Coordinates of C-alpha atoms and ligand atoms in Angstrom, one line a residue:
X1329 CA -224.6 -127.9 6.5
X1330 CA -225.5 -131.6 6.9
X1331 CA -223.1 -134.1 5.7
X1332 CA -224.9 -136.7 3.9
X1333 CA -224.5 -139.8 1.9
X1334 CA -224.7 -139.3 -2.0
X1335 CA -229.0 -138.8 -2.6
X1336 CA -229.9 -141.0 -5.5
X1337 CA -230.0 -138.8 -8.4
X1338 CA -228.5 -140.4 -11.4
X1339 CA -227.2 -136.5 -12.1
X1340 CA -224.3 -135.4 -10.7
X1341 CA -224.1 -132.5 -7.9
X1342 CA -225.9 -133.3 -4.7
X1343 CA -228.8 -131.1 -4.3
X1344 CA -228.4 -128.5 -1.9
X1345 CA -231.9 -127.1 -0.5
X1346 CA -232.3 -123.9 1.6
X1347 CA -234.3 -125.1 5.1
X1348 CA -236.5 -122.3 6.4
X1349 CA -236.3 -124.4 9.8
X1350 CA -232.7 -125.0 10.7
X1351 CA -231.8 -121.8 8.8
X1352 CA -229.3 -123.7 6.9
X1353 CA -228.4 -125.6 3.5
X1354 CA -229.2 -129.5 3.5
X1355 CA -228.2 -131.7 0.9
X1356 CA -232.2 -133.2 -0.3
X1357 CA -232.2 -136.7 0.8
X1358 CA -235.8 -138.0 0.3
X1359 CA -238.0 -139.9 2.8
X1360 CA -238.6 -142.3 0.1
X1361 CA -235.8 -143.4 -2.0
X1362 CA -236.4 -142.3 -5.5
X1363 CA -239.1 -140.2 -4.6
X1364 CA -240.1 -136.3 -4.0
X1365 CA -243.1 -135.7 -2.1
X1366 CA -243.5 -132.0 -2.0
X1367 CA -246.8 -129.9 -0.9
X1368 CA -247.2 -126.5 -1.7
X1369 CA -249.8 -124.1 0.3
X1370 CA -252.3 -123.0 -2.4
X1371 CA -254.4 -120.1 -3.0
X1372 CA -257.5 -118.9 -1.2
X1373 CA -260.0 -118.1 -3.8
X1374 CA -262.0 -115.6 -3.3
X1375 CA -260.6 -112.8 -5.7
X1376 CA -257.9 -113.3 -8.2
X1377 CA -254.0 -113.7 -7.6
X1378 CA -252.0 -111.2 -7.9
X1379 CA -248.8 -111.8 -9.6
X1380 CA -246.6 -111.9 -6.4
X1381 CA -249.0 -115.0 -5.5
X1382 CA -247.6 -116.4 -8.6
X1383 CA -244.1 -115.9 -8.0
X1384 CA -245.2 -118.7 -4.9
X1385 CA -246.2 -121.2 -7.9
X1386 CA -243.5 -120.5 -10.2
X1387 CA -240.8 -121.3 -7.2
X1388 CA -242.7 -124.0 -6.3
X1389 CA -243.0 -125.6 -10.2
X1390 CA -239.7 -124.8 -10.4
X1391 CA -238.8 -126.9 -7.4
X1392 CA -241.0 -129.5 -8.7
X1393 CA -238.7 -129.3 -12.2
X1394 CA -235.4 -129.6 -10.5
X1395 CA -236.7 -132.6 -8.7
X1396 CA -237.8 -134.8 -11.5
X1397 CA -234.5 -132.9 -13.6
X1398 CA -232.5 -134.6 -10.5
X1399 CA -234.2 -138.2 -11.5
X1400 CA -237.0 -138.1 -8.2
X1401 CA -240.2 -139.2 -9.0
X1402 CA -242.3 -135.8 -7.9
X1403 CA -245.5 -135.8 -6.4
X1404 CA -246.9 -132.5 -5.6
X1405 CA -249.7 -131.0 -4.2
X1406 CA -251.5 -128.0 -3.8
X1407 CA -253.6 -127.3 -2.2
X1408 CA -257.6 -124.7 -2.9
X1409 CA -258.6 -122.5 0.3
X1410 CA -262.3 -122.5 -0.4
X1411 CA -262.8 -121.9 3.7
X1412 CA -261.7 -121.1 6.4
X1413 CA -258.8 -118.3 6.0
X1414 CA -259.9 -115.2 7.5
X1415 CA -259.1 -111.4 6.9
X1416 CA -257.1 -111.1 10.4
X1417 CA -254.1 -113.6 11.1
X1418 CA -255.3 -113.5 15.1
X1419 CA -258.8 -115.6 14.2
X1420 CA -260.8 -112.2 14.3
X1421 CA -262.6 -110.9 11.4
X1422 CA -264.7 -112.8 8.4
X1423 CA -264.2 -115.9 6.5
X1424 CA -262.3 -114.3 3.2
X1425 CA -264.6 -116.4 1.2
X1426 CA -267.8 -115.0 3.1
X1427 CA -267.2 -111.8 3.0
X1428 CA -266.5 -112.1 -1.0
X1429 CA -270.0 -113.8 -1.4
X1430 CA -271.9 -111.1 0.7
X1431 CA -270.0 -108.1 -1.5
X1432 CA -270.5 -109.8 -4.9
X1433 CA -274.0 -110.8 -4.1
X1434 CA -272.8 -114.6 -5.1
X1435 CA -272.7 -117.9 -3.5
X1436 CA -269.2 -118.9 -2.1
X1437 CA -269.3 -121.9 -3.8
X1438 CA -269.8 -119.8 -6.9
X1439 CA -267.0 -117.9 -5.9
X1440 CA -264.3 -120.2 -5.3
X1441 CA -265.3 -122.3 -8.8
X1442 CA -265.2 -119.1 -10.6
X1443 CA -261.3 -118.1 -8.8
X1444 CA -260.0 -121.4 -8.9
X1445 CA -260.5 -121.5 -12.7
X1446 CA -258.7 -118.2 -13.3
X1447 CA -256.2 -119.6 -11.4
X1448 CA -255.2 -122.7 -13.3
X1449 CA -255.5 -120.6 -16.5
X1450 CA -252.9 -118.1 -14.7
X1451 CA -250.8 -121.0 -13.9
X1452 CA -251.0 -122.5 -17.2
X1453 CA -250.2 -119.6 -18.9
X1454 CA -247.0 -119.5 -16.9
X1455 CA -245.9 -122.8 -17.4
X1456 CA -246.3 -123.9 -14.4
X1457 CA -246.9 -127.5 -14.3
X1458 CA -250.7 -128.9 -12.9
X1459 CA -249.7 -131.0 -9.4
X1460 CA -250.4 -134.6 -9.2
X1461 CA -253.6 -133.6 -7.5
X1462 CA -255.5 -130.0 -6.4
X1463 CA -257.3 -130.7 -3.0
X1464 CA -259.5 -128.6 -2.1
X1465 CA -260.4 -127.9 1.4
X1466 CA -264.2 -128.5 1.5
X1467 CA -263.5 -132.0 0.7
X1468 CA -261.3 -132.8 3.5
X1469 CA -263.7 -131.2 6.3
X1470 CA -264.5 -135.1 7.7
X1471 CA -260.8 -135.6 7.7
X1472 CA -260.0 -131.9 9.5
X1473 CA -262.9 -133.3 11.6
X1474 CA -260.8 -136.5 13.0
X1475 CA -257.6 -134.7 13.3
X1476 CA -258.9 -132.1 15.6
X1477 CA -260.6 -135.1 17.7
X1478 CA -257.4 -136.5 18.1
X1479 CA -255.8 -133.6 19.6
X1480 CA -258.6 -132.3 21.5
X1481 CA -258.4 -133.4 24.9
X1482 CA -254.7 -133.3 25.0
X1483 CA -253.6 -130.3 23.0
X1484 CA -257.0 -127.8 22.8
X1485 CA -259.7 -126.1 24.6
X1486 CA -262.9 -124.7 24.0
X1487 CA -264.1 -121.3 24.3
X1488 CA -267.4 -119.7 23.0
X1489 CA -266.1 -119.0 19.8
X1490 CA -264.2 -122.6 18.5
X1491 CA -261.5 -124.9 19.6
X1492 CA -258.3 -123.4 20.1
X1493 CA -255.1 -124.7 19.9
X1494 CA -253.0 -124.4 23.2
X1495 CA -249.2 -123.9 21.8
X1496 CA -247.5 -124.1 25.0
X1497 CA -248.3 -128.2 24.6
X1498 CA -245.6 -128.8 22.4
X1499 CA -242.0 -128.3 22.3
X1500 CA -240.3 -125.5 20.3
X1501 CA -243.3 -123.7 18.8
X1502 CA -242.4 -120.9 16.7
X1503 CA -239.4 -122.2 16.0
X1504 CA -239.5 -122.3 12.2
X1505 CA -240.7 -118.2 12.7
X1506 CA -237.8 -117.8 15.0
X1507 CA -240.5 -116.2 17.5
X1508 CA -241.1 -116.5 21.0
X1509 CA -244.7 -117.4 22.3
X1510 CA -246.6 -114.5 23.2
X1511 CA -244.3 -112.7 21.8
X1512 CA -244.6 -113.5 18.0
X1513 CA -244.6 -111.0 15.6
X1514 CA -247.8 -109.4 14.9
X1515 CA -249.7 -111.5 17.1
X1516 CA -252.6 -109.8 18.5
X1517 CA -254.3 -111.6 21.2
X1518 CA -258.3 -110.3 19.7
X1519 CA -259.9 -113.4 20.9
X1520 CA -261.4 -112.9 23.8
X1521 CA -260.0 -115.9 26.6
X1522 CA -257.2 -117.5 24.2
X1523 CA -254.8 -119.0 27.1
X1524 CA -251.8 -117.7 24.9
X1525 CA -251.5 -114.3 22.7
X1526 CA -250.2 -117.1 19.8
X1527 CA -253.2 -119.7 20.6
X1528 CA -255.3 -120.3 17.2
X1529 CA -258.5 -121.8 16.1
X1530 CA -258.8 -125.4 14.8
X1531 CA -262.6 -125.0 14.8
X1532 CA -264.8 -121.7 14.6
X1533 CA -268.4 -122.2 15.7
X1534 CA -270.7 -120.1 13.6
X1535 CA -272.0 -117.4 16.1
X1536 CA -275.1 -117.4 17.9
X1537 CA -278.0 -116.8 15.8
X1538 CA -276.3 -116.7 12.4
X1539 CA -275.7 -119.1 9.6
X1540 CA -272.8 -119.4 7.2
X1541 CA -272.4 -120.6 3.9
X1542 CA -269.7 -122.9 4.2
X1543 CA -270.7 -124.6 7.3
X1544 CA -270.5 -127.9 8.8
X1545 CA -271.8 -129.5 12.2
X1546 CA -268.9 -131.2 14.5
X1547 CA -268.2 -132.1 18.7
X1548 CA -267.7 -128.2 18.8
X1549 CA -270.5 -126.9 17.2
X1550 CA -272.0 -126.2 13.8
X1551 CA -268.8 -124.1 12.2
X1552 CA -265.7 -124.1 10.0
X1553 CA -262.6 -125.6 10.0
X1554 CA -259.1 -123.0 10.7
X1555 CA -257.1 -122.4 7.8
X1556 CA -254.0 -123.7 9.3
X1557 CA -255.5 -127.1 10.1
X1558 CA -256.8 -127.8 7.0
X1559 CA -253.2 -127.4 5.3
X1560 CA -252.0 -130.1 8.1
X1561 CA -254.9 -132.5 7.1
X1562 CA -254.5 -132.4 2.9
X1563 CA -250.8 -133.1 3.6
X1564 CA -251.4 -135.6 5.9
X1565 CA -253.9 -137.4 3.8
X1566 CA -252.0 -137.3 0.3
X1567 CA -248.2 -137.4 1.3
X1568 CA -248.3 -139.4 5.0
X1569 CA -245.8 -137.6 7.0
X1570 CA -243.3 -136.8 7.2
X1571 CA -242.9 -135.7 3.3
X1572 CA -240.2 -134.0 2.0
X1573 CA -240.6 -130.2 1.6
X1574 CA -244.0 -127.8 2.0
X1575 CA -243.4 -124.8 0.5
X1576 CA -245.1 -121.2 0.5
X1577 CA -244.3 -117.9 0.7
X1578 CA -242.4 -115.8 3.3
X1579 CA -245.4 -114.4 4.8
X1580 CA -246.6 -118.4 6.1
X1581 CA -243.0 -118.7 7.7
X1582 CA -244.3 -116.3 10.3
X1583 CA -248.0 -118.1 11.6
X1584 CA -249.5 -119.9 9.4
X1585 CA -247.0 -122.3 9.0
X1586 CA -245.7 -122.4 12.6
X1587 CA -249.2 -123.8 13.3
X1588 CA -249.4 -126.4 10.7
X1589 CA -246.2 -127.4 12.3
X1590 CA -247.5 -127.3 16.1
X1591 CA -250.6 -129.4 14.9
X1592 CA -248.9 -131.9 13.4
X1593 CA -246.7 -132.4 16.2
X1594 CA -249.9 -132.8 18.0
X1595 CA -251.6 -135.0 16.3
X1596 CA -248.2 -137.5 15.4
X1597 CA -247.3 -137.5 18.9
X1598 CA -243.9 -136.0 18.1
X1599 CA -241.4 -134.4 20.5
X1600 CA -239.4 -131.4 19.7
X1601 CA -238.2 -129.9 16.3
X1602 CA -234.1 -131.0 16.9
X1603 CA -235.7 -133.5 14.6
X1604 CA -236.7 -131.7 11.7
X1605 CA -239.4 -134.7 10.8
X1606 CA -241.1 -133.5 13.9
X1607 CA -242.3 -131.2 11.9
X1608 CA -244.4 -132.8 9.6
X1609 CA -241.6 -132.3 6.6
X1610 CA -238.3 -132.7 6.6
X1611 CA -237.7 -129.3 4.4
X1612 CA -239.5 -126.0 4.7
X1613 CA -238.8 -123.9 2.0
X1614 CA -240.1 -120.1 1.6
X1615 CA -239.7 -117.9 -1.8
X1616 CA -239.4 -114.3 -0.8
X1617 CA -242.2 -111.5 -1.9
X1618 CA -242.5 -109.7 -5.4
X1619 CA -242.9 -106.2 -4.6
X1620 CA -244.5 -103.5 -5.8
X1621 CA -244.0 -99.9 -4.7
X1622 CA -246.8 -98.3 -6.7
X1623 CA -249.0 -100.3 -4.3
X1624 CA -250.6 -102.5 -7.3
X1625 CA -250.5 -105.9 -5.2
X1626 CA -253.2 -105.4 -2.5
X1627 CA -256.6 -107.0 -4.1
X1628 CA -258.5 -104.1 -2.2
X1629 CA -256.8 -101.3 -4.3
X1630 CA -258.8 -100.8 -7.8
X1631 CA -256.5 -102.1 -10.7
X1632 CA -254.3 -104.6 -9.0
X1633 CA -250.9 -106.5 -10.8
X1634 CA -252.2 -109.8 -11.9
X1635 CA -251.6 -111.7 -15.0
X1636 CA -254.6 -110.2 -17.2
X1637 CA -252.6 -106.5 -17.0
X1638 CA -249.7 -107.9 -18.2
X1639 CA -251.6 -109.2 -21.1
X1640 CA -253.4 -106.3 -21.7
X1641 CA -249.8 -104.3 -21.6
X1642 CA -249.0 -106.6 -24.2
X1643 CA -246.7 -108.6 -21.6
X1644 CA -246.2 -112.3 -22.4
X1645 CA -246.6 -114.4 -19.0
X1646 CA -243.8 -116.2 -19.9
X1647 CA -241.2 -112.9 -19.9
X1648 CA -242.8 -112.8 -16.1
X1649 CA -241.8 -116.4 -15.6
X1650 CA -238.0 -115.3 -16.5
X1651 CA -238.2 -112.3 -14.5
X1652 CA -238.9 -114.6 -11.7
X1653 CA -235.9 -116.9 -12.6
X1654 CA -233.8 -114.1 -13.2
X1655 CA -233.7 -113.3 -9.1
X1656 CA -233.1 -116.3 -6.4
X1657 CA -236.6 -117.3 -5.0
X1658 CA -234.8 -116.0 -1.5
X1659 CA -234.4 -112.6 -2.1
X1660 CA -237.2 -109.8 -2.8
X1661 CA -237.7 -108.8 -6.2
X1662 CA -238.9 -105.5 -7.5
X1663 CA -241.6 -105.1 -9.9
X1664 CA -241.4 -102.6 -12.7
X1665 CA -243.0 -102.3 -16.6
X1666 CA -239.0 -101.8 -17.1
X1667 CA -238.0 -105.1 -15.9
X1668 CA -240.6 -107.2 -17.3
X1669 CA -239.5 -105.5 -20.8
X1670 CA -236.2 -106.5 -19.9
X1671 CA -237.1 -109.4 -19.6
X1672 CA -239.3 -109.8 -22.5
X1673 CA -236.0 -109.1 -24.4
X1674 CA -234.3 -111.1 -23.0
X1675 CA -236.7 -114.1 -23.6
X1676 CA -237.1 -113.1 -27.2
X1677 CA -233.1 -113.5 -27.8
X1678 CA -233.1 -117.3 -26.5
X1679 CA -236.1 -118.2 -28.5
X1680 CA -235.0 -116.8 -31.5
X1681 CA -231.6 -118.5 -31.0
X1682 CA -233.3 -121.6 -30.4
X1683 CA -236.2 -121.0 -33.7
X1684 CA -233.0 -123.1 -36.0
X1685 CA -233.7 -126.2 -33.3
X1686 CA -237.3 -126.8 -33.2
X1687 CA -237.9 -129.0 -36.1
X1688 CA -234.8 -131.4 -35.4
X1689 CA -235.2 -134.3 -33.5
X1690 CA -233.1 -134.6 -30.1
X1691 CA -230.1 -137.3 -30.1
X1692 CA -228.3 -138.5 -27.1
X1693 CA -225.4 -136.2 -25.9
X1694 CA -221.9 -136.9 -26.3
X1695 CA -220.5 -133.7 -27.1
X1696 CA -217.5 -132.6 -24.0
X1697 CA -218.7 -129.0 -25.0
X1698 CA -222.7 -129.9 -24.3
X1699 CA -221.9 -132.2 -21.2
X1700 CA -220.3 -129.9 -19.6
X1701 CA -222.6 -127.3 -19.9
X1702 CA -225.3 -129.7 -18.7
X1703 CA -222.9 -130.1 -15.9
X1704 CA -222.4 -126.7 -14.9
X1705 CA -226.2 -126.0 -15.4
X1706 CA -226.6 -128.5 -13.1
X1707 CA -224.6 -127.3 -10.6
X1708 CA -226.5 -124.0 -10.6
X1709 CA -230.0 -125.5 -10.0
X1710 CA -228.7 -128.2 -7.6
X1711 CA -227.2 -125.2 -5.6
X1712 CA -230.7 -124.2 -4.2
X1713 CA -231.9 -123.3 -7.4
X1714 CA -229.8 -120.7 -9.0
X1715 CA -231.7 -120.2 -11.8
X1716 CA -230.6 -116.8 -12.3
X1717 CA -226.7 -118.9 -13.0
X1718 CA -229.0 -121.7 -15.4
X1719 CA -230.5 -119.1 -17.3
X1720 CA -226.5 -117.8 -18.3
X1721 CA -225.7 -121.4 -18.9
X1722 CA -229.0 -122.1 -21.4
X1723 CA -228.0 -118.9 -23.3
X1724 CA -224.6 -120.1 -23.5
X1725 CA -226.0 -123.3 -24.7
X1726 CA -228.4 -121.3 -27.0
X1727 CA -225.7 -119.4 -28.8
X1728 CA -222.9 -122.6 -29.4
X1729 CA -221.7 -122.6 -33.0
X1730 CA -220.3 -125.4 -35.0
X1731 CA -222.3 -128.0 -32.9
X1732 CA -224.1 -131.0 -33.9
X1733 CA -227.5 -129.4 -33.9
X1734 CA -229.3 -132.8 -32.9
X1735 CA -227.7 -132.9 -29.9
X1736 CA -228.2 -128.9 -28.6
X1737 CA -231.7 -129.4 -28.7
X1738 CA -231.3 -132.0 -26.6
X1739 CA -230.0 -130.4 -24.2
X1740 CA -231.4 -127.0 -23.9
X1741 CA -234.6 -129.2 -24.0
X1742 CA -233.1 -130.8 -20.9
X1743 CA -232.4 -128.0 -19.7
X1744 CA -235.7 -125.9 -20.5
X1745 CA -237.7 -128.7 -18.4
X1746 CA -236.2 -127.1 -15.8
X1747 CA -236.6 -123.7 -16.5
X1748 CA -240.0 -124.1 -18.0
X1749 CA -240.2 -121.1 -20.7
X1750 CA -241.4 -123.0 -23.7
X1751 CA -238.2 -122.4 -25.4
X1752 CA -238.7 -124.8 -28.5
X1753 CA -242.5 -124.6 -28.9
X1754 CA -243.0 -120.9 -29.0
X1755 CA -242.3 -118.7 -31.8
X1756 CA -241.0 -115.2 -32.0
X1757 CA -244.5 -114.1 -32.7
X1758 CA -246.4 -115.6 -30.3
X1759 CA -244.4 -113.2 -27.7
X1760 CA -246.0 -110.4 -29.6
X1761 CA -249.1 -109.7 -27.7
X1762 CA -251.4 -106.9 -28.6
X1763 CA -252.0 -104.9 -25.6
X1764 CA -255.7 -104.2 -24.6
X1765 CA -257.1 -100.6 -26.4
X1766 CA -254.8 -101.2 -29.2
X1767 CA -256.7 -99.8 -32.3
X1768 CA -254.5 -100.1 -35.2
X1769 CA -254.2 -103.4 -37.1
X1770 CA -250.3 -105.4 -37.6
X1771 CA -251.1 -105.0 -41.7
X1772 CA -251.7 -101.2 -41.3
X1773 CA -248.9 -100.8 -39.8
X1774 CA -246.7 -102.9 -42.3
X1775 CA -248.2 -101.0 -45.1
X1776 CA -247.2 -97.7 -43.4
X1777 CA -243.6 -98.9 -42.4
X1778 CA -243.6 -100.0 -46.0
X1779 CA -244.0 -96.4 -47.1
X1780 CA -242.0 -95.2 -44.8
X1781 CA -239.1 -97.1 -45.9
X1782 CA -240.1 -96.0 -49.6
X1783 CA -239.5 -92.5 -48.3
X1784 CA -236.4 -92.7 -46.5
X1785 CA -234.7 -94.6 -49.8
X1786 CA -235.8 -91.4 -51.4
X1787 CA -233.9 -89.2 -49.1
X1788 CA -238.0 -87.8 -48.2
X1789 CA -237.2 -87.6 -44.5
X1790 CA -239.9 -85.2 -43.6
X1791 CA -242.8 -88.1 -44.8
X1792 CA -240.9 -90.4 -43.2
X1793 CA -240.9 -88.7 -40.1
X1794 CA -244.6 -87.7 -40.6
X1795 CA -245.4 -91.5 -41.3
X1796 CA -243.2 -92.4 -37.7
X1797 CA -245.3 -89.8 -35.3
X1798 CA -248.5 -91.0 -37.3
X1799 CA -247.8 -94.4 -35.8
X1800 CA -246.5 -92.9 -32.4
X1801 CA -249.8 -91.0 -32.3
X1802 CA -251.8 -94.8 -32.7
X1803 CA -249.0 -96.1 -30.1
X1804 CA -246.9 -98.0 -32.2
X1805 CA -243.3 -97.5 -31.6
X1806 CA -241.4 -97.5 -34.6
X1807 CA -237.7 -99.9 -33.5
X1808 CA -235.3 -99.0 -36.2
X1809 CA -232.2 -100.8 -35.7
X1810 CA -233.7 -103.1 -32.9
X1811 CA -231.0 -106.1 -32.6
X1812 CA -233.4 -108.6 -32.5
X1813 CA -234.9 -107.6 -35.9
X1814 CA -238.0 -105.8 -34.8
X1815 CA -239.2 -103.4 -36.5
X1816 CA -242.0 -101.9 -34.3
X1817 CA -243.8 -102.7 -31.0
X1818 CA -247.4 -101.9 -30.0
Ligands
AMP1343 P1 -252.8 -116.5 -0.3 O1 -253.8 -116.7 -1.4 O2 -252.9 -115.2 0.4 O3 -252.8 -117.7 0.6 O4 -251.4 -116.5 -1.0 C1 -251.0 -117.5 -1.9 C2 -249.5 -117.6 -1.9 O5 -248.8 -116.4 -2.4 C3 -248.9 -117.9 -0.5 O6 -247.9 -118.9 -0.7 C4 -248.3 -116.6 -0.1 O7 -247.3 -116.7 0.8 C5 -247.8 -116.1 -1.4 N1 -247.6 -114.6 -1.6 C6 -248.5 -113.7 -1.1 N2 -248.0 -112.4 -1.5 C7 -246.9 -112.6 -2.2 C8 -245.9 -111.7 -2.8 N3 -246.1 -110.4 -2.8 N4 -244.8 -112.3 -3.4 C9 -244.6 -113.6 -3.4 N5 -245.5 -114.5 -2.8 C10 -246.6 -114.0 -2.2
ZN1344 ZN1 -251.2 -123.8 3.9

């Protein structure tokens, strides 16, 4: 823990963040006062994301929330792979984006157009806030270009297949991995002369003889640009470094991000990583994976877990947002149908104890019983972002009797910035979604429910039980009793 002066939030706790690089809790002091520069590593798109790629954004918007929450002016970026990423982490294989275009038949331009609008409408529907800017990678090639010039002679070397990165020219790398060099995990050496098994591309020249879509010429060749150094260029280029915090998931603590961090060293001239600015940021910060152990999250597998099956299972995004918040982004979370209906629930409760709020305007807060809540909820996100704490205080919040009603929507408004699930614009019914292959229509089934409860007032419980497996047989489950009022789900 770092001992710190008090950051310039006008709220109270100091904001404690979890650095992926010293292993440790630092209280978030930005680079420039009043400010929060924060890049995220963004998708490659050349297939959809899957929802654990999501649970990346919503840690990272929800990062983004506390920030502004804690009074910094945020600007984030993330960031479009449209080239460059391959299929093997030890610079063997295709381009992802290549490989899509020769399967589908379709340009890769087409490609990564057509996947990068599924993903903003993914992100949308998940409330996850648009960043100050998207960069996309094709449009920073020149840049990418000048970076690797400036670390050529000192910190690369050629070989027939691109310029390679030599990581024994800077001090600690691997660090932020906690790996040894040559000895990182999974690093196969597969290209052929690489002076070190963790050595990595910062240009690939297009083979002998072929052409690629996404090409460009440069001092090594006709070829693409590596993935890792076109994360180090965007950052560079939109936040200066060092920024504050670059964020992605677990997986990029290993390699990818490792090697934005030797580059950057590189290219700033920068000794070792004692000094966490070295880095290129002074805060890494990784969410942990969403797992899935019916093997839905690998894009190669037919039906794979992203957004449009929960839809069609007549999941709301927003009950997967919660799910998310229910966990700490740290720790591995477990998918199931079971959990997301929990969750569902769960979200259904607070926005039906919020409906009575929505048409009152907000007043200032001076109620003990409200600032103190706002305190405590407070303290939870501060302390590395313990939503799973907020979203206890928010219902707590959400269920307050005898309370001026002006000021409660002010603060769970307050507070719902941070967690981002809509709570005062959405209604009851728009969590209703009708899953995909649903025949029967929502006025058939009132009229038979009607009945139904026609027959049971008539003591004719063999109709009305007739009339409940009728509707079990369409797939409509009949909720008698349901606490939140329900009468039947699809
Ligand atoms: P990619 O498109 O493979 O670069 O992944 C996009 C983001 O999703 C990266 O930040 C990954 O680290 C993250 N990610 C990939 N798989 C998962 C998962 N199962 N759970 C959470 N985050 C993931
Ligand atoms: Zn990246």
């Amino acid at each position: 823990m770092i001992d710190a002066p008090a950051p310039v939030s006008d709220s109270g706790a100091p904001l404690y963040l979890f650095n992926s690089l010293t292993r440790a809790l630092e209280i978030f002091q930005p680079v420039h006062p009043g400010e929060a520069r924060v890049y995220s590593c963004g998708p490659t798109v050349y297939n959809y994301q899957h929802i654990g790629n999501m649970r990346a954004y919503v840690f990272a918007d929800t990062l983004g929330r506390t920030l502004s929450f804690k009074g910094y002016h945020l600007r984030h970026i993330i960031n479009i792979t449209d080239v460059g990423h391959l299929t093997s982490d030890a610079d063997a294989g295709d381009d992802k984006m290549e490989k899509a275009a020769a399967s589908l038949g379709k340009s890769a331009w087409d490609i990564a157009a057509f996947y990068t609008a599924e993903f903003k409408r993914d992100l949308a529907w998940l409330g996850v806030r648009g960043p100050a800017k998207w960069t996309v990678a094709t449009d920073y090639v020149p840049r990418m270009i000048d970076f690797a010039k400036r670390i050529a002679d000192t910190h690369c070397y050629e070989l027939e297949s691109g310029l390679y990165f030599d990581v024994s020219t800077v001090a600690d790398y691997g660090r932020l991995a906690r790996a040894v060099t040559d000895e990182g995990e999974g690093r196969i050496d597969e290209v052929e002369g690489k002076r070190h098994a963790a050595d990595f591309a910062i240009w690939r020249k297009t083979p002998a003889g072929e052409t690629r879509q996404m090409e460009w010429d440069s001092p090594w060749g006709r070829g693409a640009p590596g993935w890792h150094l076109e994360c180090s260029v965007m950052g560079e280029a939109e936040l200066g470094m060092p920024f504050d915090i670059h964020t992605g998931g677990i997986d990029h603590r290993e390699i990818h991000h490792p090697n934005e961090i030797a580059q950057n060293q590189a290219y700033r001239g920068c000794g070792g990583l004692d000094h966490a600015e070295h880095s290129g940021a002074r805060l890494w910060m990784h969410n942990n994976f969403l797992i899935d152990r019916g093997g839905k999250m690998s894009k190669s597998a037919g039906e794979f877990l992203r957004l449009q099956l929960l839809f069609d299972r007549g999941f709301h995004p927003l009950a997967y947002r919660l799910m998310c918040l229910q966990a700490h982004y740290r720790s591995e979370l477990e998918f199931s149908w079971e959990g997301l209906a929990a969750a569902l629930t769960r979200l259904k409760r607070l926005v039906m104890a919020v409906a009575p709020l929505r048409d009152i305007e907000a007043s200032t807060i001076t109620d003990k019983r409200l600032t103190d809540l706002l305190a405590k909820f407070d303290a939870a996100v501060s302390d590395d972002l313990n939503t799973a704490v907020a979203l206890t205080v928010i219902e707590e919040a959400a269920a307050m009797k005898k309370i001026d009603t002006a000021q409660k929507r002010a603060a769970i408004a307050k507070m719902d910035a941070v967690l981002g699930l809509d709570l005062l614009t959405i209604a009851r019914a728009d969590l209703r979604l009708r899953p995909k292959g649903a025949a029967i229509k929502d006025t058939a089934i009132e009229a038979m429910l009607v009945r139904r409860k026609e027959a049971r007032a008539a003591k004719d419980f063999a109709t009305s039980d007739a009339l409940r497996d009728e509707l079990i047989a369409v797939g409509v489950e009949v909720m008698d009793g349901d606490p939140l009022g329900w009468e039947w789900r699809l």
